[in-house]
Amino acid sequence: MDKIQLCDKTTCTQCMACVNACPKGCINMVDGGQGFVVPQIDNTLCVKCGVCMHSCHQLENTLNRYTPIKTLACWTMVDIDRRNSSSGGAFSVLARWVLGEDGVVFGATMNKNLQVYHTSIERVDHLYRLQGSKYVQSYLGDTFIQVRNHLKQGRLVLFTGTPCQIGGLLTYLRKKYDNLITCDMVCHGVPSQRIFNAFCERTHLTGTCDGISFRFTEGWGFQLTRELILPTKVENFNSTCVKRKPINPRNAWYMRAFNKSFMFNEACYSCSYAKPERVSDFTMADYWGVGRNTPFLHPKHRGVSMLLVNTYRACEILKELPDFFCEERDLQEALEGNFNLSRSSVRPKNRNQFIADLFDMSKTDIVKRYGLQADVRDYFRLVKQWLIAKR
């Protein structure tokens, strides 16, 4: 048999560490069904060195896990970053500091074809490319190789991603680098790019916009927004102006399906990273439920980030961060507000049928069959966010 699979769709997190690590280049990612990819080895080229297995964080369980040292409610004081971020913009604070140290920042972006993938930036005016949540599996490609090359050159690197992407990177590197900073987010699970494409096609978004925001960033909350990116000229350098238009709630059923966990990768339903003990220096999320246990005496309408500071090195970095408001909170409050900080998303019994129907049924039938209709609260939320944005 010339082709063999390294792992299957129930365990593979699609981090591509094995692909990046293979010295013979004999591993490719192939569709394992529903748009989720799995690694496949060309046995005619494989020399049985075992490097791929040692680079897999699912097979090589050697990662250190850290109990958070500090739990922070925070936001950036840079207004443009807060507007472009999903909540308080904690990521932008870290990224600006790293870029100011002549470092490199890796994170997820979306191109004009609405494809989500990891890329790097080295300039502050490119920060907007990585801001905002992307509720789609990010394609990593040879990102890990790029990270390692920058680290070996002595560059400071900030790598952001899902916890399993961080786990894949750390296992791939197989050694500690003092110039690497890792930051994961509290992850619900990831739909595939193919699933997102099906939504875009049924909602007539493909070819009609340059990007999609998964969060209405002019006011804290969930609301899909289409983007048109307009080139402008600002102070003798090229910049961009993003014109956003909220998608009608009746067409925003992707987020309702996401919140019902209908379309995640199979491995997400048994995620080993859905626990308070983290593998990264920092962990980010929205601070849902802030003030639930102890009063929070600050305005929340523009969004509040939750930042877990997991390592002593992260504590030292925290002291260097400029333009940053933060207040220390209790970890239990963060756990209560973020379900996936302590457990995996629950797999719906009809998950497979939903994905099959997504590819075959009309938008109207999908929405009706799976109870994804917009209700009065969805329209009220949109009005509320618009009013908040006018403050």
PDB file of C-alpha atoms in Angstrom, residues 253-375:
ATOM      1  CA  TRP A 253     -27.373  31.557  10.850  1.00  0.00           C
ATOM      2  CA  TYR A 254     -23.730  30.413  10.685  1.00  0.00           C
ATOM      3  CA  MET A 255     -23.063  31.794  14.166  1.00  0.00           C
ATOM      4  CA  ARG A 256     -26.223  30.188  15.541  1.00  0.00           C
ATOM      5  CA  ALA A 257     -25.089  26.834  14.144  1.00  0.00           C
ATOM      6  CA  PHE A 258     -21.636  27.491  15.605  1.00  0.00           C
ATOM      7  CA  ASN A 259     -23.073  28.199  19.050  1.00  0.00           C
ATOM      8  CA  LYS A 260     -24.992  24.906  18.871  1.00  0.00           C
ATOM      9  CA  SER A 261     -21.700  23.061  18.096  1.00  0.00           C
ATOM     10  CA  PHE A 262     -23.124  21.555  14.877  1.00  0.00           C
ATOM     11  CA  MET A 263     -20.041  21.785  12.682  1.00  0.00           C
ATOM     12  CA  PHE A 264     -16.814  21.263  14.588  1.00  0.00           C
ATOM     13  CA  ASN A 265     -13.923  18.956  13.777  1.00  0.00           C
ATOM     14  CA  GLU A 266     -14.515  15.559  15.423  1.00  0.00           C
ATOM     15  CA  ALA A 267     -11.387  15.990  17.569  1.00  0.00           C
ATOM     16  CA  CYS A 268     -12.867  19.161  19.096  1.00  0.00           C
ATOM     17  CA  TYR A 269     -15.542  17.212  20.977  1.00  0.00           C
ATOM     18  CA  SER A 270     -12.863  15.443  23.037  1.00  0.00           C
ATOM     19  CA  CYS A 271     -10.379  18.322  23.233  1.00  0.00           C
ATOM     20  CA  SER A 272      -7.559  17.719  25.716  1.00  0.00           C
ATOM     21  CA  TYR A 273      -6.913  21.477  25.971  1.00  0.00           C
ATOM     22  CA  ALA A 274     -10.357  22.425  27.290  1.00  0.00           C
ATOM     23  CA  LYS A 275      -9.201  22.807  30.876  1.00  0.00           C
ATOM     24  CA  PRO A 276      -7.842  25.596  33.109  1.00  0.00           C
ATOM     25  CA  GLU A 277      -4.275  24.287  32.838  1.00  0.00           C
ATOM     26  CA  ARG A 278      -2.828  25.872  29.687  1.00  0.00           C
ATOM     27  CA  VAL A 279       0.160  25.175  27.423  1.00  0.00           C
ATOM     28  CA  SER A 280       0.754  28.809  26.370  1.00  0.00           C
ATOM     29  CA  ASP A 281       2.283  31.847  28.044  1.00  0.00           C
ATOM     30  CA  PHE A 282      -1.014  33.722  27.663  1.00  0.00           C
ATOM     31  CA  THR A 283      -4.643  32.741  27.072  1.00  0.00           C
ATOM     32  CA  MET A 284      -7.207  35.172  25.619  1.00  0.00           C
ATOM     33  CA  ALA A 285     -10.986  35.229  25.457  1.00  0.00           C
ATOM     34  CA  ASP A 286     -13.959  37.522  25.842  1.00  0.00           C
ATOM     35  CA  TYR A 287     -14.549  38.164  29.517  1.00  0.00           C
ATOM     36  CA  TRP A 288     -18.122  36.928  29.588  1.00  0.00           C
ATOM     37  CA  GLY A 289     -19.618  37.232  33.064  1.00  0.00           C
ATOM     38  CA  VAL A 290     -17.129  39.804  34.359  1.00  0.00           C
ATOM     39  CA  GLY A 291     -18.567  41.296  37.519  1.00  0.00           C
ATOM     40  CA  ARG A 292     -20.682  38.221  38.222  1.00  0.00           C
ATOM     41  CA  ASN A 293     -18.952  37.416  41.521  1.00  0.00           C
ATOM     42  CA  THR A 294     -17.234  40.697  42.400  1.00  0.00           C
ATOM     43  CA  PRO A 295     -18.416  44.114  41.123  1.00  0.00           C
ATOM     44  CA  PHE A 296     -16.618  45.393  38.037  1.00  0.00           C
ATOM     45  CA  LEU A 297     -16.715  49.175  38.268  1.00  0.00           C
ATOM     46  CA  HIS A 298     -15.840  49.977  34.661  1.00  0.00           C
ATOM     47  CA  PRO A 299     -17.889  50.341  31.446  1.00  0.00           C
ATOM     48  CA  LYS A 300     -18.159  47.100  29.464  1.00  0.00           C
ATOM     49  CA  HIS A 301     -20.080  48.136  26.346  1.00  0.00           C
ATOM     50  CA  ARG A 302     -16.965  48.346  24.132  1.00  0.00           C
ATOM     51  CA  GLY A 303     -15.746  44.915  25.131  1.00  0.00           C
ATOM     52  CA  VAL A 304     -13.541  43.398  27.816  1.00  0.00           C
ATOM     53  CA  SER A 305     -10.794  40.844  27.209  1.00  0.00           C
ATOM     54  CA  MET A 306     -10.009  38.037  29.602  1.00  0.00           C
ATOM     55  CA  LEU A 307      -6.273  37.407  29.771  1.00  0.00           C
ATOM     56  CA  LEU A 308      -4.806  34.476  31.662  1.00  0.00           C
ATOM     57  CA  VAL A 309      -1.151  34.990  32.511  1.00  0.00           C
ATOM     58  CA  ASN A 310       0.105  31.416  32.712  1.00  0.00           C
ATOM     59  CA  THR A 311       3.896  31.550  33.082  1.00  0.00           C
ATOM     60  CA  TYR A 312       6.385  33.615  35.081  1.00  0.00           C
ATOM     61  CA  ARG A 313       7.869  34.812  31.828  1.00  0.00           C
ATOM     62  CA  ALA A 314       4.439  36.111  30.828  1.00  0.00           C
ATOM     63  CA  CYS A 315       4.290  38.000  34.144  1.00  0.00           C
ATOM     64  CA  GLU A 316       7.526  39.770  33.240  1.00  0.00           C
ATOM     65  CA  ILE A 317       6.254  40.624  29.762  1.00  0.00           C
ATOM     66  CA  LEU A 318       3.082  42.024  31.297  1.00  0.00           C
ATOM     67  CA  LYS A 319       5.138  44.703  33.060  1.00  0.00           C
ATOM     68  CA  GLU A 320       6.422  45.937  29.683  1.00  0.00           C
ATOM     69  CA  LEU A 321       3.060  46.355  27.942  1.00  0.00           C
ATOM     70  CA  PRO A 322       2.095  49.996  27.229  1.00  0.00           C
ATOM     71  CA  ASP A 323      -1.364  51.539  26.660  1.00  0.00           C
ATOM     72  CA  PHE A 324      -3.000  48.724  28.570  1.00  0.00           C
ATOM     73  CA  PHE A 325      -5.730  48.811  31.215  1.00  0.00           C
ATOM     74  CA  CYS A 326      -6.065  45.703  33.357  1.00  0.00           C
ATOM     75  CA  GLU A 327      -7.659  44.657  36.620  1.00  0.00           C
ATOM     76  CA  GLU A 328      -6.903  41.382  38.362  1.00  0.00           C
ATOM     77  CA  ARG A 329      -9.907  39.129  38.847  1.00  0.00           C
ATOM     78  CA  ASP A 330     -10.679  35.705  40.305  1.00  0.00           C
ATOM     79  CA  LEU A 331     -10.037  32.683  38.078  1.00  0.00           C
ATOM     80  CA  GLN A 332     -13.325  31.087  39.115  1.00  0.00           C
ATOM     81  CA  GLU A 333     -15.233  34.008  37.618  1.00  0.00           C
ATOM     82  CA  ALA A 334     -13.480  33.450  34.280  1.00  0.00           C
ATOM     83  CA  LEU A 335     -14.190  29.705  34.417  1.00  0.00           C
ATOM     84  CA  GLU A 336     -17.882  30.307  35.023  1.00  0.00           C
ATOM     85  CA  GLY A 337     -18.120  32.728  32.100  1.00  0.00           C
ATOM     86  CA  ASN A 338     -16.148  30.611  29.596  1.00  0.00           C
ATOM     87  CA  PHE A 339     -17.562  27.088  29.264  1.00  0.00           C
ATOM     88  CA  ASN A 340     -14.630  25.824  27.194  1.00  0.00           C
ATOM     89  CA  LEU A 341     -12.070  26.747  29.840  1.00  0.00           C
ATOM     90  CA  SER A 342     -13.132  23.628  31.702  1.00  0.00           C
ATOM     91  CA  ARG A 343     -14.788  21.255  29.192  1.00  0.00           C
ATOM     92  CA  SER A 344     -15.142  20.431  25.527  1.00  0.00           C
ATOM     93  CA  SER A 345     -18.149  21.407  23.456  1.00  0.00           C
ATOM     94  CA  VAL A 346     -20.862  18.738  23.480  1.00  0.00           C
ATOM     95  CA  ARG A 347     -21.277  16.845  20.209  1.00  0.00           C
ATOM     96  CA  PRO A 348     -24.886  17.032  18.917  1.00  0.00           C
ATOM     97  CA  LYS A 349     -26.335  13.656  17.948  1.00  0.00           C
ATOM     98  CA  ASN A 350     -27.294  15.017  14.538  1.00  0.00           C
ATOM     99  CA  ARG A 351     -23.936  16.689  13.855  1.00  0.00           C
ATOM    100  CA  ASN A 352     -23.088  14.490  10.847  1.00  0.00           C
ATOM    101  CA  GLN A 353     -26.541  14.935   9.339  1.00  0.00           C
ATOM    102  CA  PHE A 354     -26.337  18.705   9.736  1.00  0.00           C
ATOM    103  CA  ILE A 355     -23.060  18.897   7.819  1.00  0.00           C
ATOM    104  CA  ALA A 356     -24.385  16.593   5.088  1.00  0.00           C
ATOM    105  CA  ASP A 357     -27.503  18.759   4.763  1.00  0.00           C
ATOM    106  CA  LEU A 358     -25.388  21.926   4.728  1.00  0.00           C
ATOM    107  CA  PHE A 359     -23.779  20.787   1.485  1.00  0.00           C
ATOM    108  CA  ASP A 360     -27.025  19.585  -0.142  1.00  0.00           C
ATOM    109  CA  MET A 361     -29.992  21.571   1.169  1.00  0.00           C
ATOM    110  CA  SER A 362     -31.114  25.135   0.562  1.00  0.00           C
ATOM    111  CA  LYS A 363     -30.530  27.821   3.151  1.00  0.00           C
ATOM    112  CA  THR A 364     -34.246  28.002   3.968  1.00  0.00           C
ATOM    113  CA  ASP A 365     -34.529  24.253   4.582  1.00  0.00           C
ATOM    114  CA  ILE A 366     -31.359  24.113   6.691  1.00  0.00           C
ATOM    115  CA  VAL A 367     -32.477  26.999   8.897  1.00  0.00           C
ATOM    116  CA  LYS A 368     -35.942  25.500   9.358  1.00  0.00           C
ATOM    117  CA  ARG A 369     -34.844  21.908  10.009  1.00  0.00           C
ATOM    118  CA  TYR A 370     -32.236  22.818  12.643  1.00  0.00           C
ATOM    119  CA  GLY A 371     -33.987  25.715  14.361  1.00  0.00           C
ATOM    120  CA  LEU A 372     -31.536  28.387  13.231  1.00  0.00           C
ATOM    121  CA  GLN A 373     -34.076  31.125  12.618  1.00  0.00           C
ATOM    122  CA  ALA A 374     -33.375  34.646  13.835  1.00  0.00           C
ATOM    123  CA  ASP A 375     -35.611  35.839  16.640  1.00  0.00           C
TER     124      ASP A 375
END
